[in-house]
Coordinates of C-alpha atoms and ligand atoms in Angstrom, one line a residue:
M10 CA 18.6 -60.3 27.9
E11 CA 17.4 -57.6 30.2
E12 CA 16.4 -54.0 29.4
K13 CA 15.1 -51.0 31.3
V14 CA 11.3 -50.5 30.9
L15 CA 8.7 -48.3 32.5
I16 CA 5.7 -50.1 34.0
V17 CA 2.6 -47.9 33.8
R18 CA -0.3 -48.5 36.2
Y19 CA -3.8 -47.1 35.8
G20 CA -6.9 -47.1 37.9
E21 CA -8.9 -50.2 37.5
I22 CA -12.2 -48.8 38.7
A23 CA -12.2 -46.2 36.0
M24 CA -11.5 -48.9 33.4
R25 CA -14.6 -51.0 34.1
G26 CA -17.2 -51.7 31.5
N27 CA -17.4 -51.7 27.7
N28 CA -15.2 -48.6 27.2
R29 CA -12.2 -50.2 28.8
K30 CA -10.5 -50.9 25.6
L31 CA -11.1 -47.3 24.4
F32 CA -9.7 -45.8 27.6
V33 CA -6.5 -48.0 27.4
T34 CA -6.1 -46.9 23.8
R35 CA -6.4 -43.2 24.9
L36 CA -3.7 -43.8 27.5
V37 CA -1.4 -45.5 25.0
N38 CA -1.9 -42.6 22.6
A39 CA -1.2 -40.0 25.2
I40 CA 2.0 -41.7 26.2
R41 CA 3.1 -42.0 22.6
K42 CA 2.3 -38.3 22.0
N43 CA 4.2 -37.2 25.1
L44 CA 7.3 -39.3 24.1
D45 CA 7.1 -38.7 20.4
D46 CA 9.9 -36.1 20.1
M47 CA 12.3 -37.9 22.4
G48 CA 13.1 -41.1 20.6
D49 CA 11.8 -44.5 19.5
Y50 CA 9.4 -45.7 22.2
Y51 CA 7.0 -48.5 22.1
V52 CA 4.0 -49.1 24.4
V53 CA 3.0 -52.7 25.1
R54 CA -0.4 -53.6 26.5
E55 CA 0.0 -56.2 29.3
Q56 CA -2.7 -57.6 31.5
G57 CA -3.9 -54.6 33.6
R58 CA -1.0 -52.3 32.8
L59 CA 1.2 -50.8 30.1
I60 CA 4.9 -51.3 29.5
V61 CA 6.9 -48.5 27.8
E62 CA 10.0 -49.8 26.0
D63 CA 12.8 -47.9 24.5
R64 CA 13.6 -49.3 21.0
G65 CA 16.3 -46.7 20.5
G66 CA 18.7 -47.8 23.2
E67 CA 18.8 -47.8 27.0
M68 CA 15.9 -45.9 28.6
D69 CA 16.7 -42.7 30.4
F70 CA 14.2 -42.8 33.3
D71 CA 14.9 -39.2 34.2
K72 CA 13.7 -38.1 30.8
V73 CA 10.8 -40.5 30.3
I74 CA 9.1 -40.6 33.7
P75 CA 8.1 -36.9 33.9
R76 CA 6.5 -37.2 30.5
V77 CA 4.5 -40.2 31.4
V78 CA 3.6 -39.9 35.1
C79 CA 1.6 -36.7 34.6
I80 CA -0.9 -38.2 32.2
L81 CA -4.3 -38.3 33.8
G82 CA -5.8 -41.7 34.6
I83 CA -2.3 -43.1 35.4
T84 CA -2.0 -44.0 39.1
G85 CA 1.8 -44.5 39.1
V86 CA 4.8 -45.7 37.2
C87 CA 7.6 -48.1 38.2
P88 CA 11.1 -48.0 36.6
A89 CA 11.9 -51.7 36.0
L90 CA 14.2 -54.2 34.5
K91 CA 12.6 -56.6 32.2
T92 CA 14.1 -60.0 31.3
T93 CA 13.0 -62.6 28.9
E94 CA 15.0 -65.4 30.6
Q95 CA 13.0 -66.4 33.6
D96 CA 15.1 -69.1 35.2
I97 CA 15.8 -68.4 38.8
E98 CA 19.5 -68.0 38.4
N99 CA 19.0 -65.2 35.9
I100 CA 16.2 -63.6 38.0
K101 CA 18.7 -63.4 40.9
K102 CA 21.3 -61.7 38.7
V103 CA 18.8 -59.2 37.4
C104 CA 17.7 -58.3 40.9
E105 CA 21.3 -57.7 41.8
Q106 CA 21.8 -55.5 38.8
H107 CA 18.6 -53.6 39.7
I108 CA 19.8 -53.0 43.3
N109 CA 23.2 -51.8 42.0
E110 CA 21.4 -49.4 39.7
I111 CA 19.2 -47.8 42.3
G112 CA 22.0 -47.8 44.9
I113 CA 21.5 -49.1 48.5
D114 CA 22.9 -46.1 50.4
D115 CA 19.5 -45.2 51.7
Y116 CA 18.4 -48.7 52.6
K117 CA 19.1 -50.9 55.6
T118 CA 16.3 -53.5 55.3
F119 CA 14.6 -55.1 52.4
K120 CA 12.1 -57.8 51.4
V121 CA 11.4 -59.6 48.1
E122 CA 7.8 -59.8 46.9
T123 CA 7.0 -62.1 44.0
K124 CA 3.9 -62.2 41.9
R125 CA 3.5 -65.1 39.6
S126 CA 0.9 -64.8 36.9
D127 CA 2.6 -67.4 34.8
K128 CA 1.3 -70.5 36.6
R129 CA 3.6 -72.8 34.6
Y130 CA 6.6 -71.4 36.4
P131 CA 8.3 -74.3 38.2
L132 CA 8.7 -72.4 41.6
G133 CA 6.0 -70.9 43.8
S134 CA 6.0 -67.2 44.7
R135 CA 7.4 -67.8 48.2
E136 CA 10.2 -70.0 46.8
V137 CA 11.2 -67.3 44.4
S138 CA 11.2 -64.6 47.1
A139 CA 13.2 -66.8 49.4
A140 CA 15.8 -67.7 46.8
V141 CA 16.2 -64.2 45.6
G142 CA 16.2 -62.8 49.2
E143 CA 19.0 -65.2 50.1
Y144 CA 21.0 -64.2 47.1
I145 CA 20.6 -60.5 47.9
L146 CA 21.8 -61.0 51.5
E147 CA 24.9 -62.7 50.2
K148 CA 25.6 -60.0 47.6
F149 CA 24.8 -57.0 49.8
P150 CA 25.8 -57.9 53.4
Q151 CA 24.9 -54.4 54.6
L152 CA 21.2 -55.3 54.1
T153 CA 19.0 -57.3 56.4
V154 CA 15.5 -58.7 55.9
D155 CA 12.4 -57.1 57.3
V156 CA 9.2 -58.5 55.9
H157 CA 7.0 -56.0 57.8
E158 CA 8.4 -52.6 57.3
P159 CA 11.3 -52.9 54.9
D160 CA 13.1 -49.7 53.5
L161 CA 13.2 -51.5 50.1
T162 CA 10.8 -53.9 48.5
V163 CA 12.2 -55.7 45.5
N164 CA 9.2 -56.8 43.4
V165 CA 9.6 -59.7 41.1
E166 CA 6.8 -60.2 38.6
L167 CA 6.7 -63.3 36.5
R168 CA 4.5 -62.8 33.5
N169 CA 5.2 -63.5 29.8
D170 CA 8.5 -61.9 30.7
A171 CA 9.9 -61.1 34.2
Y172 CA 9.9 -57.6 35.7
I173 CA 12.0 -56.4 38.6
Y174 CA 11.3 -53.1 40.2
S175 CA 11.2 -51.4 43.6
K176 CA 10.0 -47.9 43.2
L177 CA 6.5 -46.5 42.5
I178 CA 6.3 -42.9 41.5
K179 CA 2.7 -41.7 42.0
G180 CA 0.6 -40.1 39.3
F181 CA -2.4 -37.8 39.6
G182 CA -4.8 -40.7 39.2
G183 CA -8.2 -39.5 38.1
L184 CA -10.2 -40.9 35.2
P185 CA -8.7 -41.4 31.8
V186 CA -9.3 -38.4 29.6
G187 CA -12.3 -38.7 27.4
S188 CA -14.1 -41.1 29.6
S189 CA -16.5 -38.4 30.7
G190 CA -17.4 -36.6 27.5
K191 CA -16.1 -33.2 26.4
G192 CA -16.0 -29.7 27.8
I193 CA -14.7 -26.3 26.6
A194 CA -12.6 -24.3 29.1
M195 CA -12.5 -20.5 29.0
L196 CA -8.7 -19.9 29.4
S197 CA -7.8 -16.3 30.2
G198 CA -4.0 -16.6 30.9
G199 CA -4.6 -16.0 34.6
I200 CA -3.9 -18.5 37.5
D201 CA -7.4 -19.9 37.9
S202 CA -8.7 -21.0 34.6
P203 CA -5.9 -23.5 33.7
V204 CA -6.4 -25.1 37.2
A205 CA -10.1 -25.3 36.4
A206 CA -9.4 -27.0 33.1
F207 CA -7.0 -29.5 34.8
M208 CA -9.6 -30.3 37.5
M209 CA -12.2 -31.3 35.0
A210 CA -9.6 -33.2 32.8
K211 CA -8.8 -35.1 36.0
R212 CA -12.4 -36.3 36.1
G213 CA -12.1 -37.7 32.6
V214 CA -13.5 -34.7 30.7
E215 CA -11.8 -34.2 27.3
V216 CA -11.1 -30.5 27.6
E217 CA -10.5 -28.0 24.8
G218 CA -9.9 -24.3 25.4
V219 CA -11.1 -20.9 24.2
Y220 CA -9.2 -17.6 24.6
F221 CA -10.7 -14.2 23.8
N222 CA -8.1 -12.0 22.3
S223 CA -8.4 -8.3 22.1
P224 CA -5.5 -6.9 20.1
P225 CA -4.1 -4.2 20.4
Y226 CA -5.7 -3.9 23.9
T227 CA -4.1 -7.2 24.8
S228 CA -0.6 -8.0 23.6
E229 CA 0.8 -10.8 21.5
R230 CA 2.6 -11.9 24.7
A231 CA -0.7 -12.3 26.5
K232 CA -1.9 -14.6 23.8
Q233 CA 1.4 -16.5 23.8
K234 CA 0.9 -17.1 27.5
V235 CA -2.4 -18.8 26.9
V236 CA -0.9 -20.9 24.1
D237 CA 1.9 -21.9 26.6
L238 CA -0.7 -22.8 29.2
A239 CA -2.6 -24.9 26.7
E240 CA 0.6 -26.6 25.8
R241 CA 1.3 -27.3 29.5
L242 CA -2.2 -28.7 29.9
S243 CA -1.7 -30.9 26.8
V244 CA 0.9 -33.1 28.7
F245 CA -1.8 -34.2 31.1
T246 CA -4.2 -35.2 28.4
G247 CA -2.0 -36.1 25.4
G248 CA -3.2 -33.1 23.3
F249 CA -5.2 -29.9 23.6
K250 CA -7.3 -27.9 21.1
L251 CA -7.3 -24.1 21.6
Y252 CA -9.6 -21.6 20.0
V253 CA -8.4 -18.0 19.8
V254 CA -11.4 -15.7 19.3
P255 CA -10.8 -12.1 18.0
F256 CA -12.9 -10.1 20.5
T257 CA -11.8 -6.5 19.9
D258 CA -14.7 -5.3 17.8
L259 CA -17.3 -6.9 20.0
Q260 CA -15.6 -5.5 23.0
L261 CA -15.5 -1.9 21.6
Y262 CA -19.2 -2.2 20.6
L263 CA -20.2 -3.2 24.1
L264 CA -18.0 -0.4 25.5
D265 CA -20.0 2.1 23.5
N266 CA -23.4 0.6 24.2
V267 CA -23.8 -0.6 27.8
P268 CA -23.5 1.1 31.2
H269 CA -19.8 1.1 32.1
D270 CA -20.2 -0.4 35.5
K271 CA -21.9 -3.5 34.0
L272 CA -19.5 -3.9 31.0
T273 CA -17.7 -6.9 32.5
I274 CA -21.0 -8.8 32.9
F275 CA -21.9 -8.1 29.2
L276 CA -18.4 -9.1 28.1
K277 CA -18.6 -12.4 30.1
R278 CA -22.0 -13.1 28.7
A279 CA -20.7 -12.6 25.1
M280 CA -17.7 -14.9 25.9
T281 CA -20.1 -17.5 27.3
R282 CA -22.2 -17.5 24.2
V283 CA -19.2 -17.9 21.9
A284 CA -17.8 -20.7 24.1
C285 CA -21.2 -22.5 23.9
T286 CA -21.4 -22.2 20.1
L287 CA -17.8 -23.4 19.6
G288 CA -18.4 -26.2 22.1
E289 CA -21.6 -27.3 20.6
R290 CA -19.9 -27.7 17.2
D291 CA -17.4 -30.1 18.9
E292 CA -20.2 -31.9 20.8
A293 CA -19.0 -30.5 24.1
L294 CA -21.5 -30.8 27.0
A295 CA -20.3 -28.1 29.3
V296 CA -18.4 -24.8 29.6
I297 CA -15.6 -24.7 32.2
T298 CA -14.5 -21.5 33.9
G299 CA -12.0 -20.5 36.6
D300 CA -14.6 -18.5 38.6
S301 CA -14.3 -18.6 42.4
V302 CA -17.2 -17.1 44.3
G303 CA -16.4 -13.6 45.6
Q304 CA -13.0 -13.3 44.1
V305 CA -13.7 -10.2 42.0
A306 CA -16.8 -8.1 41.2
S307 CA -18.1 -10.3 38.4
Q308 CA -17.7 -13.4 40.5
T309 CA -20.4 -12.6 43.1
M310 CA -23.3 -14.9 43.2
Q311 CA -25.4 -12.3 41.4
G312 CA -22.7 -11.8 38.7
L313 CA -22.4 -15.5 38.1
H314 CA -26.2 -15.8 37.8
A315 CA -26.3 -13.0 35.2
I316 CA -23.5 -14.6 33.2
S317 CA -24.8 -18.2 33.5
A318 CA -28.2 -17.0 32.1
A319 CA -26.5 -16.5 28.7
A320 CA -25.3 -20.0 28.5
T321 CA -26.9 -22.8 26.4
M322 CA -25.1 -25.5 28.2
P323 CA -24.1 -26.1 31.8
I324 CA -21.2 -24.1 33.2
L325 CA -18.9 -26.1 35.4
R326 CA -17.0 -24.0 37.9
P327 CA -14.7 -26.4 39.7
L328 CA -13.0 -23.6 41.7
A329 CA -16.2 -22.0 42.9
G330 CA -15.5 -22.9 46.6
F331 CA -11.8 -22.6 46.6
D332 CA -9.7 -19.9 48.2
K333 CA -7.0 -18.3 46.2
Q334 CA -4.2 -20.0 48.1
E335 CA -5.7 -23.4 47.4
I336 CA -5.9 -22.6 43.7
V337 CA -2.3 -21.4 43.7
D338 CA -1.1 -24.6 45.4
I339 CA -2.6 -26.7 42.6
A340 CA -1.3 -24.3 39.9
R341 CA 2.2 -24.8 41.3
K342 CA 1.8 -28.6 41.4
I343 CA 0.7 -28.8 37.8
G344 CA 3.3 -26.4 36.5
T345 CA 1.0 -23.7 35.2
F346 CA 1.7 -21.1 38.0
D347 CA 5.0 -19.8 36.6
I348 CA 3.4 -19.3 33.1
S349 CA 0.3 -17.6 34.6
I350 CA 2.3 -15.0 36.5
R351 CA 4.6 -14.1 33.6
P352 CA 4.3 -10.4 33.2
Y353 CA 2.9 -9.0 30.0
E354 CA 2.1 -5.4 29.1
D355 CA -1.7 -4.9 29.4
C356 CA -1.9 -1.9 27.1
C357 CA -5.2 -0.4 28.2
T358 CA -7.7 -0.3 31.0
I359 CA -10.6 1.3 29.2
F360 CA -12.6 -1.9 29.6
V361 CA -12.2 -2.0 33.4
A362 CA -14.7 -0.1 35.5
K363 CA -13.5 1.8 38.6
H364 CA -16.6 0.8 40.5
P365 CA -18.0 -2.3 38.8
E366 CA -21.5 -3.5 39.6
T367 CA -21.3 -6.3 42.1
K368 CA -25.0 -7.2 42.3
P369 CA -26.3 -7.1 38.8
K370 CA -29.9 -8.1 38.2
T371 CA -30.2 -10.7 35.5
S372 CA -33.5 -9.3 34.3
I373 CA -32.1 -5.8 33.9
I374 CA -29.0 -7.1 32.1
E375 CA -31.2 -9.0 29.7
K376 CA -33.4 -6.0 29.1
I377 CA -30.4 -3.8 28.1
E378 CA -29.0 -6.6 26.0
S379 CA -32.2 -7.1 24.0
K380 CA -31.7 -3.6 22.7
L381 CA -28.2 -4.3 21.4
T382 CA -29.3 -4.9 17.8
A383 CA -25.8 -5.4 16.4
L384 CA -24.7 -7.9 19.1
D385 CA -25.5 -11.0 17.1
K386 CA -23.6 -9.8 14.1
Y387 CA -20.5 -9.2 16.2
L388 CA -20.8 -12.6 17.8
E389 CA -21.0 -14.3 14.4
E390 CA -18.0 -12.3 13.1
A391 CA -16.0 -13.3 16.1
I392 CA -16.8 -17.0 15.7
E393 CA -16.2 -16.9 12.0
N394 CA -12.7 -15.4 12.4
T395 CA -11.7 -17.8 15.2
E396 CA -8.3 -19.4 14.9
V397 CA -7.7 -23.0 15.9
I398 CA -4.4 -24.1 17.5
E399 CA -3.8 -27.8 18.0
L400 CA -1.3 -28.6 20.7
Ligands
LIG516 P1 -8.2 -16.2 35.8 O1 -7.2 -16.3 36.9 O2 -8.6 -17.6 35.3 O3 -7.9 -15.2 34.8 P2 -9.7 -14.3 37.2 O4 -9.8 -14.5 38.6 O5 -8.8 -13.3 36.6 O6 -9.5 -15.7 36.5 P3 -11.9 -13.2 35.6 O7 -11.0 -12.4 34.8 O8 -13.1 -12.5 36.3 O9 -11.2 -14.0 36.8 O10 -12.5 -14.3 34.7 C1 -13.2 -15.3 35.3 C2 -13.2 -16.5 34.3 O11 -13.7 -16.1 33.0 C3 -11.8 -17.0 34.1 O12 -11.4 -17.9 35.0 C4 -11.9 -17.6 32.7 O13 -12.5 -18.9 32.8 C5 -12.9 -16.7 32.0 N1 -12.2 -15.6 31.2 C6 -11.9 -14.4 31.6 N2 -11.3 -13.7 30.7 C7 -11.1 -14.5 29.6 C8 -10.5 -14.4 28.3 N3 -10.0 -13.3 27.9 N4 -10.6 -15.5 27.5 C9 -11.1 -16.7 28.0 N5 -11.7 -16.8 29.2 C10 -11.7 -15.7 30.0
LIG517 MG1 -8.3 -13.1 34.5

């Protein structure tokens, strides 16, 4: 009996060492989570790869592949036919069925490549390839063999079961999520920060998010945008935890008590503090932001210095050296761009200085801040009233 399955490949290098089992489990869980609402799927661990099976009927690759190929740590997926009957006559038939399913209009030449990990199999790999190749030539006279640069490579893998496939759809690669510890990403709803979160997730960091919400100065739709971005990010990682911090009171307090041209720096320092506190609770080891040097007034080297000085853990700024266009290209590729540019009504600009300070001195900022006697109280209140959204 044969059935459609999806072969999932992951990076071997990332999987070395004692944590290998844990990483594979994380991948399995991420696949399960992403397919959860679509049907009855089962993920089988095979030597060095995973096999997704559809227990509810015939697998719809167009639905399943996009949900799986995006998971970080996966190098690629192959839509395949699996058969439990491995005798050569059946293998030939299944190869024919596979070629009929993918269609040969685009192909003139082919080869068959066989891998035999079941050493008890009576035929050698070359013999299998030759036998199957001959059969394909017979059934599809429009194809010819080219072993060097074929348009189509039909792969036959003989394991506990046999797998026939010819296409590899590339994934993002990267390290499996969670293999590099945890980080907390400051997500603003703009273009940059979701890209920054993605970049670190791609390096194996388990990323959670924090959004600073200032109703009524920021709208419900602005918050929804961040929730949607977090949801989009969750498909790469198989889940995403988002903190929404009420920031209005703190923001108004700073508005009243610091020089207006430096307000943004104080706001960012306060955000950084809250992010560190929330992160520390979850055993995060770094804050992640979408800062890109020179992009706006607060992202000058001086601005970043003044903001970083408030942090109690390292701040990772994966976009620091990126141009806007480079960031936009990644945002489009990972599907966050269209969410980020969604318009929403920003009700008020009272927090935006006309001529913001571009070269703040950290020592001066700290001196002013030391006189803000109520700051700690506002920070505590913001943290206390933080909402948690699990995606
Ligand atoms: P983005 O495109 O990510 O919004 P930006 O270019 O608009 O970035 P800023 O608004 O200066 O830049 O913010 C710099 C970084 O600070 C953001 O990338 C984000 O990490 C963080 N940040 C800014 N505002 C918020 C917010 N309201 N909530 C959470 N993080 C924020
Ligand atoms: Mg922004």
